[in-house]
Short mmCIF file of C-alpha atoms and ligand atoms in Angstrom, two decimals:
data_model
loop_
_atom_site.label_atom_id
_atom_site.label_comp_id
_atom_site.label_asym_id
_atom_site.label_seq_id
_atom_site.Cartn_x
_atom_site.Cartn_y
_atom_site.Cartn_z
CA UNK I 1 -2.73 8.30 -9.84
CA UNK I 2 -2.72 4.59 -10.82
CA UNK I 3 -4.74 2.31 -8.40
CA UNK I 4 -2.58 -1.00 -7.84
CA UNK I 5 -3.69 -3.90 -5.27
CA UNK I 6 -1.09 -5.76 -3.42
CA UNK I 7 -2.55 -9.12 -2.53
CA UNK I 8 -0.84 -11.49 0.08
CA UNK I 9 -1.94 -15.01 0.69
CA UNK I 10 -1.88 -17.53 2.99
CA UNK I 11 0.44 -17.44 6.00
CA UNK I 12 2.15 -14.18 4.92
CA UNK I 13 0.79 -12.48 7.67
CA UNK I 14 4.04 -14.11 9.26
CA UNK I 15 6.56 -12.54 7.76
CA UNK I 16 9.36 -11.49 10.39
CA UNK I 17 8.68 -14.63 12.22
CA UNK I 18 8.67 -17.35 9.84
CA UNK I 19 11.56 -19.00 8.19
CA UNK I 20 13.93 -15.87 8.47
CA UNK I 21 16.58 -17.96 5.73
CA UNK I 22 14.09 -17.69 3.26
CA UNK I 23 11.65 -14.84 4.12
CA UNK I 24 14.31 -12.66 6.04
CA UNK I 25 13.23 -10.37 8.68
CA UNK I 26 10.66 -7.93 7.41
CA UNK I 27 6.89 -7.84 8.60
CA UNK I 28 3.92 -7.51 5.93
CA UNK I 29 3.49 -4.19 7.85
CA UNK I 30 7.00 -2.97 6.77
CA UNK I 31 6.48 -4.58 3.44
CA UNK I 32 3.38 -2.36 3.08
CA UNK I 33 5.27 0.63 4.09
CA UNK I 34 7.84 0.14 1.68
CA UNK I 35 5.20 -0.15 -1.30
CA UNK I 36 3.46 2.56 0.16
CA UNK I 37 6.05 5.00 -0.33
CA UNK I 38 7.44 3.30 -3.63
CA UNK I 39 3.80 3.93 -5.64
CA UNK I 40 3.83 7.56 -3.63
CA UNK I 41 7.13 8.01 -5.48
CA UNK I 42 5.58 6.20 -9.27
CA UNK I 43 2.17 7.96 -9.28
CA UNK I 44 0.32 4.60 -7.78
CA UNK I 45 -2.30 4.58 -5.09
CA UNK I 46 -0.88 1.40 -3.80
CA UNK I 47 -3.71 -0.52 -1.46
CA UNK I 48 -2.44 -3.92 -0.11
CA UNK I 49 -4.64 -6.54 1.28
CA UNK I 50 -3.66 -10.29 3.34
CA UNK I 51 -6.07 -13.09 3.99
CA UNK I 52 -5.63 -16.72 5.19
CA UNK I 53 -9.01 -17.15 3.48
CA UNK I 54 -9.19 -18.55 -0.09
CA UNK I 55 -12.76 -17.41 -0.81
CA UNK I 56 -11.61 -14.17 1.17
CA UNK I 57 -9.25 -13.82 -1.88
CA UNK I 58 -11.25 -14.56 -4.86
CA UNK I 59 -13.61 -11.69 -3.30
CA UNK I 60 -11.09 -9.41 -3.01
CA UNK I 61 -9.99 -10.08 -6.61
CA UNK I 62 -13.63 -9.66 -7.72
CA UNK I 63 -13.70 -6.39 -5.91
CA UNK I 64 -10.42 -5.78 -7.60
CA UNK I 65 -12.26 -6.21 -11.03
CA UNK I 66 -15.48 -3.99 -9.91
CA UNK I 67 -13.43 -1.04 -8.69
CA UNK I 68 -11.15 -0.99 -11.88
CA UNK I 69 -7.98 -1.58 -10.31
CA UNK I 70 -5.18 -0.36 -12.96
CA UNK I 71 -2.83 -3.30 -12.29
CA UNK I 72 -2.42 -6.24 -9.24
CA UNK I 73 0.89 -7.29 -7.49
CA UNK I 74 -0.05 -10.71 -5.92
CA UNK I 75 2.21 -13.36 -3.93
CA UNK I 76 -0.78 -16.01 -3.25
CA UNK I 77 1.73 -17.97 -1.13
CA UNK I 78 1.34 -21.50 -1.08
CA UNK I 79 -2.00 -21.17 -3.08
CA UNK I 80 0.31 -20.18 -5.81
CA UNK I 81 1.31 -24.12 -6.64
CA UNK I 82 -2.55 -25.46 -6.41
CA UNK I 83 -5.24 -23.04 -6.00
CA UNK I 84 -7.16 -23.37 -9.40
CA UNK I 85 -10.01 -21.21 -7.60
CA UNK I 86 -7.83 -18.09 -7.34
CA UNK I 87 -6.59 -18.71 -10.91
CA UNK I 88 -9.99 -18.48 -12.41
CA UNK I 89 -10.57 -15.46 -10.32
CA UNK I 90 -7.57 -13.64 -11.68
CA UNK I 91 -8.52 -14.74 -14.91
CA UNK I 92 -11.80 -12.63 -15.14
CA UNK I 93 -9.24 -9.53 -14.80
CA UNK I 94 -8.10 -7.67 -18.03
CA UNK I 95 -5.49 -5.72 -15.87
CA UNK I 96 -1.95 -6.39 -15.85
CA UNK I 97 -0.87 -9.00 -12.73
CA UNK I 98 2.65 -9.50 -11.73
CA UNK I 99 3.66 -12.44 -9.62
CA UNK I 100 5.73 -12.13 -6.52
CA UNK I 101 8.04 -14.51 -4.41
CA UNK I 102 10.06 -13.60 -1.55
CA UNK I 103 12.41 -16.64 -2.08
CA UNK I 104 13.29 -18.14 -5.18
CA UNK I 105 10.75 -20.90 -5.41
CA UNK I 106 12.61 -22.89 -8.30
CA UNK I 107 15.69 -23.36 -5.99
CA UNK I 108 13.21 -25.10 -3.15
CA UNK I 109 11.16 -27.82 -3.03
CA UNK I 110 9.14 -29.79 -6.66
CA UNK I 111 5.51 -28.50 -5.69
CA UNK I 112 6.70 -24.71 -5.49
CA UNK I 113 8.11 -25.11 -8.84
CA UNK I 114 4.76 -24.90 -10.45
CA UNK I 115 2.53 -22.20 -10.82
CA UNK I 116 -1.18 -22.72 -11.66
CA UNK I 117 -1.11 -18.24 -12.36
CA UNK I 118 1.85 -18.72 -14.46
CA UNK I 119 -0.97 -18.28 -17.75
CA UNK I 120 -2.88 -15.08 -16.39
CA UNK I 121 0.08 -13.04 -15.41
CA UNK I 122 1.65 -10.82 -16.88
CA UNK I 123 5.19 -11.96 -15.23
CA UNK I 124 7.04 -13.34 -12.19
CA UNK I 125 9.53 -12.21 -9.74
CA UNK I 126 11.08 -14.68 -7.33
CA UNK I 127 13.78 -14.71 -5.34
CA UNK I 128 14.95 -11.42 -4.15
CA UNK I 129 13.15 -10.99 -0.55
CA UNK I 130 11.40 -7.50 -0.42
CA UNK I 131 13.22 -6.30 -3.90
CA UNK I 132 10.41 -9.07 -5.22
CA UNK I 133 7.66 -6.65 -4.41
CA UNK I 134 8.82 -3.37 -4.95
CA UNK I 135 10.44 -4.47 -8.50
CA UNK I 136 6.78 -6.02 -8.72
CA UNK I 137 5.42 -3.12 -8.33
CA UNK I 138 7.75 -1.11 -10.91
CA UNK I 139 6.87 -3.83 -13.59
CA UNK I 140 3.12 -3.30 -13.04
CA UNK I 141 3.55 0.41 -13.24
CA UNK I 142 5.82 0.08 -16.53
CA UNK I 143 3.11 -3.11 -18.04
CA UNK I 144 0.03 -0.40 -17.26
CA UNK I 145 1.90 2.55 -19.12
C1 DQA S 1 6.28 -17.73 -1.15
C2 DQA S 1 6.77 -19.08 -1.70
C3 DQA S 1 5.69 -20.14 -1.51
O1 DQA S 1 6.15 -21.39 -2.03
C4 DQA S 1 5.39 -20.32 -0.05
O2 DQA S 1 4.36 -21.27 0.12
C5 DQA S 1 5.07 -19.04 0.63
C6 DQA S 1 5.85 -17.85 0.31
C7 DQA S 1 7.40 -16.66 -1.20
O3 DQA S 1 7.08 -15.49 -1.04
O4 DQA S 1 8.57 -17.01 -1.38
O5 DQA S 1 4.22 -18.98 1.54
O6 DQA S 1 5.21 -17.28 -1.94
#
């Protein structure tokens, strides 16, 4: 069994409630299901973890890095377009890490167009609701292999 981390960021605790045009309808607990079952069906332990926190993050990365996590699935949220503090933190990881959006963040607003991760992962997926994760998920289990 592969051990992958699924890391949510800030405000994606709301999923279901917020912004159904762009998020849909789906809670982070479905979400997690849905991995769940995906990795059961790929061979991955799949362990998912959501924090409004930004140090909260960069510890859970670290952890992620201690307990030899075989690949990471992250959508960092809004950090995604400025949080240089949870780009270093990835950074320290020699593990594949594949980038998840829900919605397709170069159709939306400037600031979402940017990435500061877009150098330490591996890839990005935007744009295709929960498909984002669980093809996420795939291409971490395909970059590990
Ligand atoms: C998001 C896109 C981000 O721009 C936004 O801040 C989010 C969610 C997405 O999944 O589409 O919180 O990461």
């Amino acid at each position: 069994m592969k051990k992958i981390v699924v890391l949510h960021g800030v405000n994606l605790n709301m999923f279901g409630k917020r912004d159904p045009k762009q998020y849909g309808t789906a809670t982070l607990d479905q979400i997690d299901s849905q991995l769940k079952a995906l990795g059961q069906e790929l061979g991955a332990d799949v362990e998912s973890y959501q924090t409004n926190l930004e140090g909260e993050m960069c510890e859970r990365i670290h952890r992620a890095f201690t307990e030899k996590a075989d690949a990471i699935v992250i959508n960092a949220g809004a950090w995604t377009h400025y949080s240089y503090g949870i780009r270093d933190a990835l950074a320290i990881l020699t593990v594949p890490i594949i980038e998840v959006h829900m919605s397709n963040v170069h159709a939306r607003e400037t600031f979402r167009h940017t990435s500061v991760f877009a150098e330490v992962v591996k890839g990005q997926i935007c744009g295709f609701g929960v498909d984002s994760y669980l093809l996420g998920l795939r291409a971490a289990m395909s970059a590990i292999q």
